[in-house]
């Protein structure tokens, strides 16, 4: 309970919450001075906010030499630890592991159903975005489809970064957050395959013909999961 109250107190400060979101979107390390400049606050205030976020394990930091002499600079980044608040307590990770292992006992038929369901949920996520915007696929150009893909991936908690080339019909898709990471560490092949099907569903809901190649995977100690998609509009 003490830790729960501490987390709630730290996140109650709007500036602190926006600093955390800023670091999430930056996809990299930040210094105290960078945060001070970005939020127009004194470095001591920025340091206090960063320290409090580190105290509840939402950030982690280390000191590094800048190469300019003087004291090492402390750099902050997102922590790998998961912070969850449930009232009353819930354990959805355990439920997901039970469900996944149950599906796996059904053999290849269970695996295929698992992957197809993941793909269907990816398609549904895009269709929800289309419905919210009262838009049909036929009305969207290449750039608009890419933007919708990014918005949907952001809503799914993937913290995406996308680079696209309409001339080459290619999309480079990087994920900085895996929403299934804790379960994936237990069942990496199964979860990663399902997640790839989920992404395929998203892409195929927007593009007529898609071929996706995985370039990097977090479960292989890469910083991100990254993909190259060849698409036809």
Short mmCIF file of C-alpha atoms in Angstrom, two decimals:
data_model
loop_
_atom_site.label_atom_id
_atom_site.label_comp_id
_atom_site.label_asym_id
_atom_site.label_seq_id
_atom_site.Cartn_x
_atom_site.Cartn_y
_atom_site.Cartn_z
CA UNK A 1 0.00 0.00 0.00
CA UNK A 2 2.86 2.38 0.81
CA UNK A 3 4.35 1.93 -2.67
CA UNK A 4 0.94 2.39 -4.29
CA UNK A 5 0.44 5.69 -2.47
CA UNK A 6 3.94 6.79 -3.47
CA UNK A 7 3.25 6.07 -7.16
CA UNK A 8 -0.08 7.91 -7.03
CA UNK A 9 1.56 10.91 -5.38
CA UNK A 10 4.39 11.09 -7.93
CA UNK A 11 2.05 10.89 -10.93
CA UNK A 12 -0.40 13.42 -9.45
CA UNK A 13 1.89 16.27 -10.53
CA UNK A 14 0.94 17.26 -14.13
CA UNK A 15 4.42 18.51 -15.04
CA UNK A 16 5.98 15.27 -13.85
CA UNK A 17 3.49 13.25 -15.87
CA UNK A 18 4.19 15.30 -19.02
CA UNK A 19 7.93 14.89 -18.50
CA UNK A 20 7.44 11.14 -18.45
CA UNK A 21 5.37 11.28 -21.65
CA UNK A 22 8.08 13.45 -23.23
CA UNK A 23 10.68 10.78 -22.48
CA UNK A 24 8.37 8.05 -23.83
CA UNK A 25 8.04 9.92 -27.13
CA UNK A 26 11.75 10.75 -27.36
CA UNK A 27 12.83 7.08 -27.56
CA UNK A 28 16.18 7.79 -25.97
CA UNK A 29 18.19 9.21 -23.08
CA UNK A 30 17.60 12.70 -21.71
CA UNK A 31 19.66 14.92 -19.44
CA UNK A 32 18.48 17.23 -16.68
CA UNK A 33 19.33 20.25 -18.83
CA UNK A 34 17.35 18.92 -21.79
CA UNK A 35 14.26 18.50 -19.62
CA UNK A 36 14.79 21.95 -18.09
CA UNK A 37 14.99 23.51 -21.56
CA UNK A 38 12.01 21.55 -22.93
CA UNK A 39 9.72 22.54 -20.05
CA UNK A 40 11.18 25.97 -19.29
CA UNK A 41 11.97 25.08 -15.67
CA UNK A 42 15.09 25.39 -13.52
CA UNK A 43 17.50 22.42 -13.78
CA UNK A 44 17.10 21.76 -10.05
CA UNK A 45 13.34 21.43 -10.53
CA UNK A 46 13.87 19.16 -13.54
CA UNK A 47 16.27 17.01 -11.50
CA UNK A 48 13.68 16.70 -8.72
CA UNK A 49 10.98 15.54 -11.14
CA UNK A 50 13.32 13.01 -12.77
CA UNK A 51 14.49 11.69 -9.40
CA UNK A 52 10.94 11.15 -8.19
CA UNK A 53 10.08 9.23 -11.37
CA UNK A 54 13.19 7.14 -10.84
CA UNK A 55 12.21 6.49 -7.20
CA UNK A 56 9.07 4.66 -8.36
CA UNK A 57 10.98 2.73 -11.07
CA UNK A 58 9.42 4.51 -14.05
CA UNK A 59 12.86 5.81 -15.06
CA UNK A 60 16.39 4.60 -14.62
CA UNK A 61 19.64 6.56 -14.96
CA UNK A 62 23.40 6.37 -15.01
CA UNK A 63 26.28 8.84 -15.08
CA UNK A 64 28.30 9.16 -18.29
CA UNK A 65 31.28 11.25 -19.22
CA UNK A 66 30.57 13.89 -21.84
CA UNK A 67 34.11 14.04 -23.19
CA UNK A 68 34.27 17.74 -22.30
CA UNK A 69 35.84 17.29 -18.89
CA UNK A 70 34.19 17.98 -15.56
CA UNK A 71 31.67 15.80 -13.77
CA UNK A 72 29.85 13.02 -15.65
CA UNK A 73 26.36 13.90 -16.82
CA UNK A 74 23.42 11.86 -15.50
CA UNK A 75 21.18 10.55 -18.27
CA UNK A 76 17.67 9.25 -17.73
CA UNK A 77 15.68 6.71 -19.76
CA UNK A 78 12.58 4.58 -19.43
CA UNK A 79 12.80 1.69 -17.00
CA UNK A 80 12.04 -1.87 -18.10
CA UNK A 81 9.98 -2.38 -14.95
CA UNK A 82 6.19 -2.39 -15.19
CA UNK A 83 4.20 -0.13 -12.88
CA UNK A 84 0.59 -1.22 -12.39
CA UNK A 85 -2.17 0.07 -10.14
CA UNK A 86 -5.28 -2.04 -9.59
CA UNK A 87 -8.10 -1.42 -7.16
CA UNK A 88 -8.86 -4.14 -6.17
CA UNK A 89 -5.89 -6.29 -7.22
CA UNK A 90 -6.00 -7.98 -10.63
CA UNK A 91 -3.48 -10.26 -12.35
CA UNK A 92 -4.11 -10.17 -16.09
CA UNK A 93 -0.60 -11.40 -16.91
CA UNK A 94 -1.35 -14.66 -15.13
CA UNK A 95 -4.68 -14.91 -16.96
CA UNK A 96 -2.96 -14.37 -20.33
CA UNK A 97 -0.36 -17.07 -19.57
CA UNK A 98 -3.11 -19.53 -18.61
CA UNK A 99 -5.06 -18.74 -21.80
CA UNK A 100 -1.98 -18.98 -24.03
CA UNK A 101 -0.79 -22.26 -22.57
CA UNK A 102 -4.29 -23.65 -22.90
CA UNK A 103 -4.29 -22.76 -26.61
CA UNK A 104 -0.88 -24.36 -27.06
CA UNK A 105 -2.12 -27.67 -25.67
CA UNK A 106 -4.40 -27.85 -28.73
CA UNK A 107 -1.34 -28.22 -30.99
CA UNK A 108 -1.05 -26.62 -34.42
CA UNK A 109 -4.78 -25.96 -34.60
CA UNK A 110 -4.62 -23.97 -31.36
CA UNK A 111 -1.56 -22.00 -32.53
CA UNK A 112 -3.20 -21.14 -35.83
CA UNK A 113 -6.35 -19.96 -34.06
CA UNK A 114 -4.20 -17.82 -31.73
CA UNK A 115 -2.40 -16.16 -34.63
CA UNK A 116 -5.59 -15.62 -36.65
CA UNK A 117 -7.26 -14.03 -33.63
CA UNK A 118 -4.29 -11.69 -33.19
CA UNK A 119 -4.55 -10.70 -36.86
CA UNK A 120 -8.29 -10.06 -36.52
CA UNK A 121 -7.68 -7.75 -33.55
CA UNK A 122 -5.11 -5.80 -35.59
CA UNK A 123 -7.67 -5.34 -38.37
CA UNK A 124 -10.30 -4.30 -35.83
CA UNK A 125 -8.02 -1.61 -34.41
CA UNK A 126 -7.70 0.02 -37.83
CA UNK A 127 -11.41 -0.36 -38.56
CA UNK A 128 -12.17 1.44 -35.30
CA UNK A 129 -9.99 4.34 -36.42
CA UNK A 130 -11.75 4.46 -39.77
CA UNK A 131 -15.14 4.51 -38.06
CA UNK A 132 -14.11 7.28 -35.66
CA UNK A 133 -12.97 9.42 -38.58
CA UNK A 134 -15.99 8.48 -40.73
CA UNK A 135 -13.52 7.55 -43.46
CA UNK A 136 -13.37 4.73 -45.98
CA UNK A 137 -10.16 3.16 -47.24
CA UNK A 138 -10.84 4.46 -50.76
CA UNK A 139 -10.65 8.05 -49.49
CA UNK A 140 -7.17 7.69 -48.01
CA UNK A 141 -3.90 8.43 -49.76
CA UNK A 142 -0.59 6.75 -48.92
CA UNK A 143 0.44 9.37 -46.37
CA UNK A 144 -2.96 9.33 -44.68
CA UNK A 145 -2.81 5.54 -44.36
CA UNK A 146 0.63 5.78 -42.78
CA UNK A 147 -0.64 8.38 -40.29
CA UNK A 148 -3.61 6.18 -39.40
CA UNK A 149 -1.26 3.24 -38.93
CA UNK A 150 0.86 5.31 -36.55
CA UNK A 151 -2.17 6.56 -34.61
CA UNK A 152 -3.53 3.03 -34.20
CA UNK A 153 -0.13 1.70 -33.11
CA UNK A 154 0.15 4.51 -30.57
CA UNK A 155 -3.28 3.66 -29.15
CA UNK A 156 -2.13 0.03 -28.90
CA UNK A 157 0.76 1.21 -26.71
CA UNK A 158 3.50 0.28 -29.19
CA UNK A 159 5.27 3.68 -29.00
CA UNK A 160 5.94 3.53 -32.77
CA UNK A 161 8.32 5.33 -35.09
CA UNK A 162 7.50 5.16 -38.80
CA UNK A 163 9.41 6.18 -41.91
CA UNK A 164 7.67 5.76 -45.24
CA UNK A 165 8.53 6.15 -48.91
CA UNK A 166 5.59 6.33 -51.32
CA UNK A 167 7.96 6.17 -54.31
CA UNK A 168 9.38 2.83 -53.11
CA UNK A 169 6.10 1.64 -51.54
CA UNK A 170 8.00 0.82 -48.37
CA UNK A 171 7.28 1.50 -44.70
CA UNK A 172 9.92 1.15 -41.99
CA UNK A 173 8.11 0.44 -38.73
CA UNK A 174 9.84 0.48 -35.32
CA UNK A 175 8.25 -0.40 -31.98
CA UNK A 176 9.84 0.94 -28.80
CA UNK A 177 7.40 -0.67 -26.38
CA UNK A 178 6.12 -4.23 -26.41
CA UNK A 179 2.77 -4.37 -24.57
CA UNK A 180 3.18 -8.15 -24.25
CA UNK A 181 6.80 -8.11 -23.06
CA UNK A 182 6.42 -9.90 -19.71
CA UNK A 183 4.46 -12.75 -21.28
CA UNK A 184 6.76 -12.76 -24.34
CA UNK A 185 9.76 -13.38 -22.09
CA UNK A 186 8.09 -16.64 -21.01
CA UNK A 187 6.73 -17.67 -24.44
CA UNK A 188 8.82 -15.63 -26.92
CA UNK A 189 8.17 -17.58 -30.13
CA UNK A 190 4.45 -17.89 -29.56
CA UNK A 191 3.85 -14.28 -28.48
CA UNK A 192 6.13 -12.73 -31.11
CA UNK A 193 4.43 -14.75 -33.86
CA UNK A 194 1.02 -13.61 -32.63
CA UNK A 195 2.23 -10.00 -32.42
CA UNK A 196 3.51 -10.19 -36.00
CA UNK A 197 0.06 -11.45 -37.04
CA UNK A 198 -1.46 -8.50 -35.14
CA UNK A 199 0.72 -6.09 -37.15
CA UNK A 200 -0.13 -7.88 -40.39
CA UNK A 201 -3.81 -7.34 -39.59
CA UNK A 202 -3.20 -3.62 -39.13
CA UNK A 203 -1.28 -3.28 -42.40
CA UNK A 204 -3.65 -5.44 -44.43
CA UNK A 205 -6.64 -3.41 -43.25
CA UNK A 206 -5.05 -0.38 -44.95
CA UNK A 207 -3.09 -1.75 -47.93
CA UNK A 208 -4.14 -4.18 -50.64
CA UNK A 209 -0.94 -6.19 -50.73
CA UNK A 210 1.59 -6.32 -47.87
CA UNK A 211 4.84 -8.18 -47.29
CA UNK A 212 6.42 -7.63 -43.87
CA UNK A 213 9.97 -8.60 -42.92
CA UNK A 214 11.11 -8.53 -39.29
CA UNK A 215 14.51 -6.83 -38.94
CA UNK A 216 14.97 -6.65 -35.15
CA UNK A 217 13.31 -8.23 -32.12
CA UNK A 218 13.44 -7.09 -28.49
CA UNK A 219 13.51 -10.72 -27.36
CA UNK A 220 16.88 -11.01 -29.13
CA UNK A 221 18.31 -8.16 -27.01
CA UNK A 222 17.59 -5.51 -29.64
CA UNK A 223 16.54 -2.03 -28.55
CA UNK A 224 13.37 -2.23 -30.66
CA UNK A 225 11.24 -4.53 -32.74
CA UNK A 226 11.60 -3.23 -36.29
CA UNK A 227 10.04 -4.21 -39.60
CA UNK A 228 10.17 -3.33 -43.27
CA UNK A 229 6.84 -3.50 -45.06
CA UNK A 230 6.46 -3.51 -48.84
CA UNK A 231 2.95 -2.32 -49.65
CA UNK A 232 0.66 -1.59 -52.56
CA UNK A 233 -2.01 1.07 -52.12
#
